[in-house]
Amino acid sequence: MKFARSAVVFAAVVLGLVGLVPSATAGDETWRFDSEWDTGSLDHNPTNGVHTRSWNGGPWQIWAVKRYGDGTFRFMNTGSLRCLDNSEHGVRGFGCNDGSWQRWKVNSWGDGTVEIVSTWNNHCLDNSWEGIRTVGCNGLEYQRWRVR
């Protein structure tokens, strides 16, 4: 009897923890972001952090999209299961939450490109020789992305 009760408690704990881990399911909308500056795809992995690299079709370059009722978005990398996060620590992949550090606005330029704006500091996602960061929005190619 004691073993059966322990097994039930263990199963409940495991199943409860499974619900805490974010996942990308088949029904999720996914996007890929290609930089206008270097044509690389936005990528996140534990070794290199957030960066761009040539499209390779891997999960590190695909982002599951969560849409909020206020028109903002959250992007979770399908390879690392980390969300695109912008804070005083810079742009990084971080455990997913619903905070302003992980909410983004996507504004169309009308030419097939968009700017991705952090709700935390109202700066644009920027890809240049300085890497991925957010800086004041300026409309230059460093801040223009194609969503595929």
mmCIF file of C-alpha atoms in Angstrom:
data_model
loop_
_atom_site.group_PDB
_atom_site.id
_atom_site.type_symbol
_atom_site.label_atom_id
_atom_site.label_comp_id
_atom_site.label_asym_id
_atom_site.label_seq_id
_atom_site.Cartn_x
_atom_site.Cartn_y
_atom_site.Cartn_z
ATOM 1 C CA MET A 1 0.000 0.000 0.000
ATOM 2 C CA LYS A 2 2.825 2.387 0.897
ATOM 3 C CA PHE A 3 4.507 1.656 -2.478
ATOM 4 C CA ALA A 4 1.278 2.326 -4.399
ATOM 5 C CA ARG A 5 0.748 5.640 -2.594
ATOM 6 C CA SER A 6 4.375 6.661 -3.289
ATOM 7 C CA ALA A 7 3.952 5.775 -6.964
ATOM 8 C CA VAL A 8 0.807 7.896 -7.221
ATOM 9 C CA VAL A 9 2.521 10.866 -5.532
ATOM 10 C CA PHE A 10 5.571 10.494 -7.797
ATOM 11 C CA ALA A 11 3.379 10.370 -10.926
ATOM 12 C CA ALA A 12 1.460 13.463 -9.799
ATOM 13 C CA VAL A 13 4.701 15.387 -9.245
ATOM 14 C CA VAL A 14 6.122 14.371 -12.633
ATOM 15 C CA LEU A 15 2.912 15.231 -14.463
ATOM 16 C CA GLY A 16 2.737 18.556 -12.637
ATOM 17 C CA LEU A 17 6.287 19.439 -13.675
ATOM 18 C CA VAL A 18 5.607 18.536 -17.298
ATOM 19 C CA GLY A 19 2.998 21.293 -17.375
ATOM 20 C CA LEU A 20 5.655 23.849 -16.366
ATOM 21 C CA VAL A 21 7.884 23.204 -19.393
ATOM 22 C CA PRO A 22 6.971 25.271 -22.468
ATOM 23 C CA SER A 23 6.544 23.347 -25.675
ATOM 24 C CA ALA A 24 5.864 24.047 -29.313
ATOM 25 C CA THR A 25 2.990 21.901 -30.486
ATOM 26 C CA ALA A 26 1.851 21.131 -33.998
ATOM 27 C CA GLY A 27 -0.950 23.702 -33.687
ATOM 28 C CA ASP A 28 1.379 26.596 -32.836
ATOM 29 C CA GLU A 29 2.037 29.314 -35.388
ATOM 30 C CA THR A 30 5.751 29.469 -36.172
ATOM 31 C CA TRP A 31 7.779 32.206 -37.795
ATOM 32 C CA ARG A 32 11.277 32.571 -39.153
ATOM 33 C CA PHE A 33 12.970 35.996 -39.139
ATOM 34 C CA ASP A 34 15.461 36.839 -41.887
ATOM 35 C CA SER A 35 17.633 39.926 -41.458
ATOM 36 C CA GLU A 36 17.715 42.431 -44.306
ATOM 37 C CA TRP A 37 21.262 43.371 -43.324
ATOM 38 C CA ASP A 38 22.993 39.996 -43.664
ATOM 39 C CA THR A 39 20.077 37.772 -44.844
ATOM 40 C CA GLY A 40 20.799 35.453 -41.908
ATOM 41 C CA SER A 41 17.975 33.868 -39.957
ATOM 42 C CA LEU A 42 17.441 34.758 -36.296
ATOM 43 C CA ASP A 43 18.854 31.821 -34.338
ATOM 44 C CA HIS A 44 19.179 30.885 -30.683
ATOM 45 C CA ASN A 45 21.166 28.078 -29.149
ATOM 46 C CA PRO A 46 22.823 27.610 -25.768
ATOM 47 C CA THR A 47 26.353 27.977 -27.189
ATOM 48 C CA ASN A 48 26.006 31.121 -29.315
ATOM 49 C CA GLY A 49 23.001 32.843 -27.741
ATOM 50 C CA VAL A 50 20.812 34.966 -30.037
ATOM 51 C CA HIS A 51 22.482 35.625 -33.397
ATOM 52 C CA THR A 52 21.872 35.236 -37.124
ATOM 53 C CA ARG A 53 23.218 32.538 -39.380
ATOM 54 C CA SER A 54 22.444 31.213 -42.846
ATOM 55 C CA TRP A 55 19.101 29.416 -43.015
ATOM 56 C CA ASN A 56 19.588 25.715 -42.305
ATOM 57 C CA GLY A 57 16.020 24.634 -41.577
ATOM 58 C CA GLY A 58 16.791 23.635 -38.006
ATOM 59 C CA PRO A 59 14.598 24.255 -34.955
ATOM 60 C CA TRP A 60 17.068 26.859 -33.634
ATOM 61 C CA GLN A 61 15.849 29.224 -36.378
ATOM 62 C CA ILE A 62 12.116 28.710 -35.930
ATOM 63 C CA TRP A 63 10.103 30.680 -33.388
ATOM 64 C CA ALA A 64 6.722 29.652 -31.946
ATOM 65 C CA VAL A 65 4.463 32.695 -31.793
ATOM 66 C CA LYS A 66 2.154 33.574 -28.921
ATOM 67 C CA ARG A 67 -0.272 36.403 -29.692
ATOM 68 C CA TYR A 68 -1.631 38.561 -26.896
ATOM 69 C CA GLY A 69 -4.942 40.430 -26.967
ATOM 70 C CA ASP A 70 -3.142 43.790 -26.907
ATOM 71 C CA GLY A 71 -1.475 43.099 -30.276
ATOM 72 C CA THR A 72 1.920 42.133 -28.878
ATOM 73 C CA PHE A 73 3.759 38.855 -29.435
ATOM 74 C CA ARG A 74 6.062 36.465 -27.600
ATOM 75 C CA PHE A 75 8.561 34.375 -29.576
ATOM 76 C CA MET A 76 9.766 31.019 -28.248
ATOM 77 C CA ASN A 77 12.633 29.299 -30.020
ATOM 78 C CA THR A 78 11.559 25.773 -30.984
ATOM 79 C CA GLY A 79 15.072 24.372 -30.509
ATOM 80 C CA SER A 80 16.057 25.849 -27.162
ATOM 81 C CA LEU A 81 12.496 26.399 -25.822
ATOM 82 C CA ARG A 82 13.705 29.819 -24.628
ATOM 83 C CA CYS A 83 11.907 33.063 -25.396
ATOM 84 C CA LEU A 84 13.336 36.133 -27.103
ATOM 85 C CA ASP A 85 14.010 38.391 -24.124
ATOM 86 C CA ASN A 86 15.191 42.006 -23.939
ATOM 87 C CA SER A 87 16.233 43.437 -20.583
ATOM 88 C CA GLU A 88 19.135 45.186 -18.909
ATOM 89 C CA HIS A 89 21.058 41.991 -19.765
ATOM 90 C CA GLY A 90 20.592 42.598 -23.500
ATOM 91 C CA VAL A 91 18.804 40.422 -26.035
ATOM 92 C CA ARG A 92 18.945 36.770 -25.082
ATOM 93 C CA GLY A 93 17.014 33.548 -24.891
ATOM 94 C CA PHE A 94 15.445 33.208 -21.454
ATOM 95 C CA GLY A 95 12.838 31.068 -19.710
ATOM 96 C CA CYS A 96 9.419 32.016 -21.062
ATOM 97 C CA ASN A 97 7.102 34.249 -19.042
ATOM 98 C CA ASP A 98 4.533 36.920 -19.818
ATOM 99 C CA GLY A 99 6.664 39.900 -18.772
ATOM 100 C CA SER A 100 7.311 43.001 -20.863
ATOM 101 C CA TRP A 101 10.885 41.799 -21.516
ATOM 102 C CA GLN A 102 9.431 39.115 -23.784
ATOM 103 C CA ARG A 103 6.663 41.072 -25.472
ATOM 104 C CA TRP A 104 7.260 42.520 -28.898
ATOM 105 C CA LYS A 105 5.338 44.671 -31.365
ATOM 106 C CA VAL A 106 5.694 43.888 -35.067
ATOM 107 C CA ASN A 107 5.259 46.859 -37.399
ATOM 108 C CA SER A 108 5.123 46.466 -41.176
ATOM 109 C CA TRP A 109 7.064 48.771 -43.473
ATOM 110 C CA GLY A 110 4.737 47.878 -46.385
ATOM 111 C CA ASP A 111 7.581 46.446 -48.479
ATOM 112 C CA GLY A 112 7.587 42.911 -47.067
ATOM 113 C CA THR A 113 9.782 43.816 -44.109
ATOM 114 C CA VAL A 114 8.902 44.493 -40.487
ATOM 115 C CA GLU A 115 10.504 46.073 -37.462
ATOM 116 C CA ILE A 116 10.345 44.159 -34.181
ATOM 117 C CA VAL A 117 9.944 46.510 -31.221
ATOM 118 C CA SER A 118 10.539 45.582 -27.578
ATOM 119 C CA THR A 119 7.733 46.674 -25.270
ATOM 120 C CA TRP A 120 10.257 46.899 -22.438
ATOM 121 C CA ASN A 121 12.276 49.809 -23.862
ATOM 122 C CA ASN A 122 10.451 50.605 -27.134
ATOM 123 C CA HIS A 123 13.658 49.922 -29.087
ATOM 124 C CA CYS A 124 13.955 47.874 -32.277
ATOM 125 C CA LEU A 125 15.594 44.480 -32.683
ATOM 126 C CA ASP A 126 18.828 45.320 -34.493
ATOM 127 C CA ASN A 127 21.297 43.059 -36.315
ATOM 128 C CA SER A 128 24.651 44.605 -37.193
ATOM 129 C CA TRP A 129 28.369 43.987 -36.804
ATOM 130 C CA GLU A 130 27.722 44.560 -33.082
ATOM 131 C CA GLY A 131 25.440 41.512 -32.951
ATOM 132 C CA ILE A 132 21.785 41.241 -32.001
ATOM 133 C CA ARG A 133 20.635 44.020 -29.690
ATOM 134 C CA THR A 134 17.898 46.613 -29.357
ATOM 135 C CA VAL A 135 18.540 50.262 -30.186
ATOM 136 C CA GLY A 136 16.356 53.253 -30.981
ATOM 137 C CA CYS A 137 14.231 52.553 -34.050
ATOM 138 C CA ASN A 138 15.642 54.172 -37.190
ATOM 139 C CA GLY A 139 14.243 52.265 -40.193
ATOM 140 C CA LEU A 140 17.660 51.159 -41.468
ATOM 141 C CA GLU A 141 18.259 47.663 -42.870
ATOM 142 C CA TYR A 142 19.801 46.557 -39.544
ATOM 143 C CA GLN A 143 16.301 46.702 -38.060
ATOM 144 C CA ARG A 144 14.323 45.255 -40.959
ATOM 145 C CA TRP A 145 13.293 41.626 -40.922
ATOM 146 C CA ARG A 146 11.390 39.370 -43.305
ATOM 147 C CA VAL A 147 8.934 37.035 -41.593
ATOM 148 C CA ARG A 148 8.530 33.675 -43.314
#
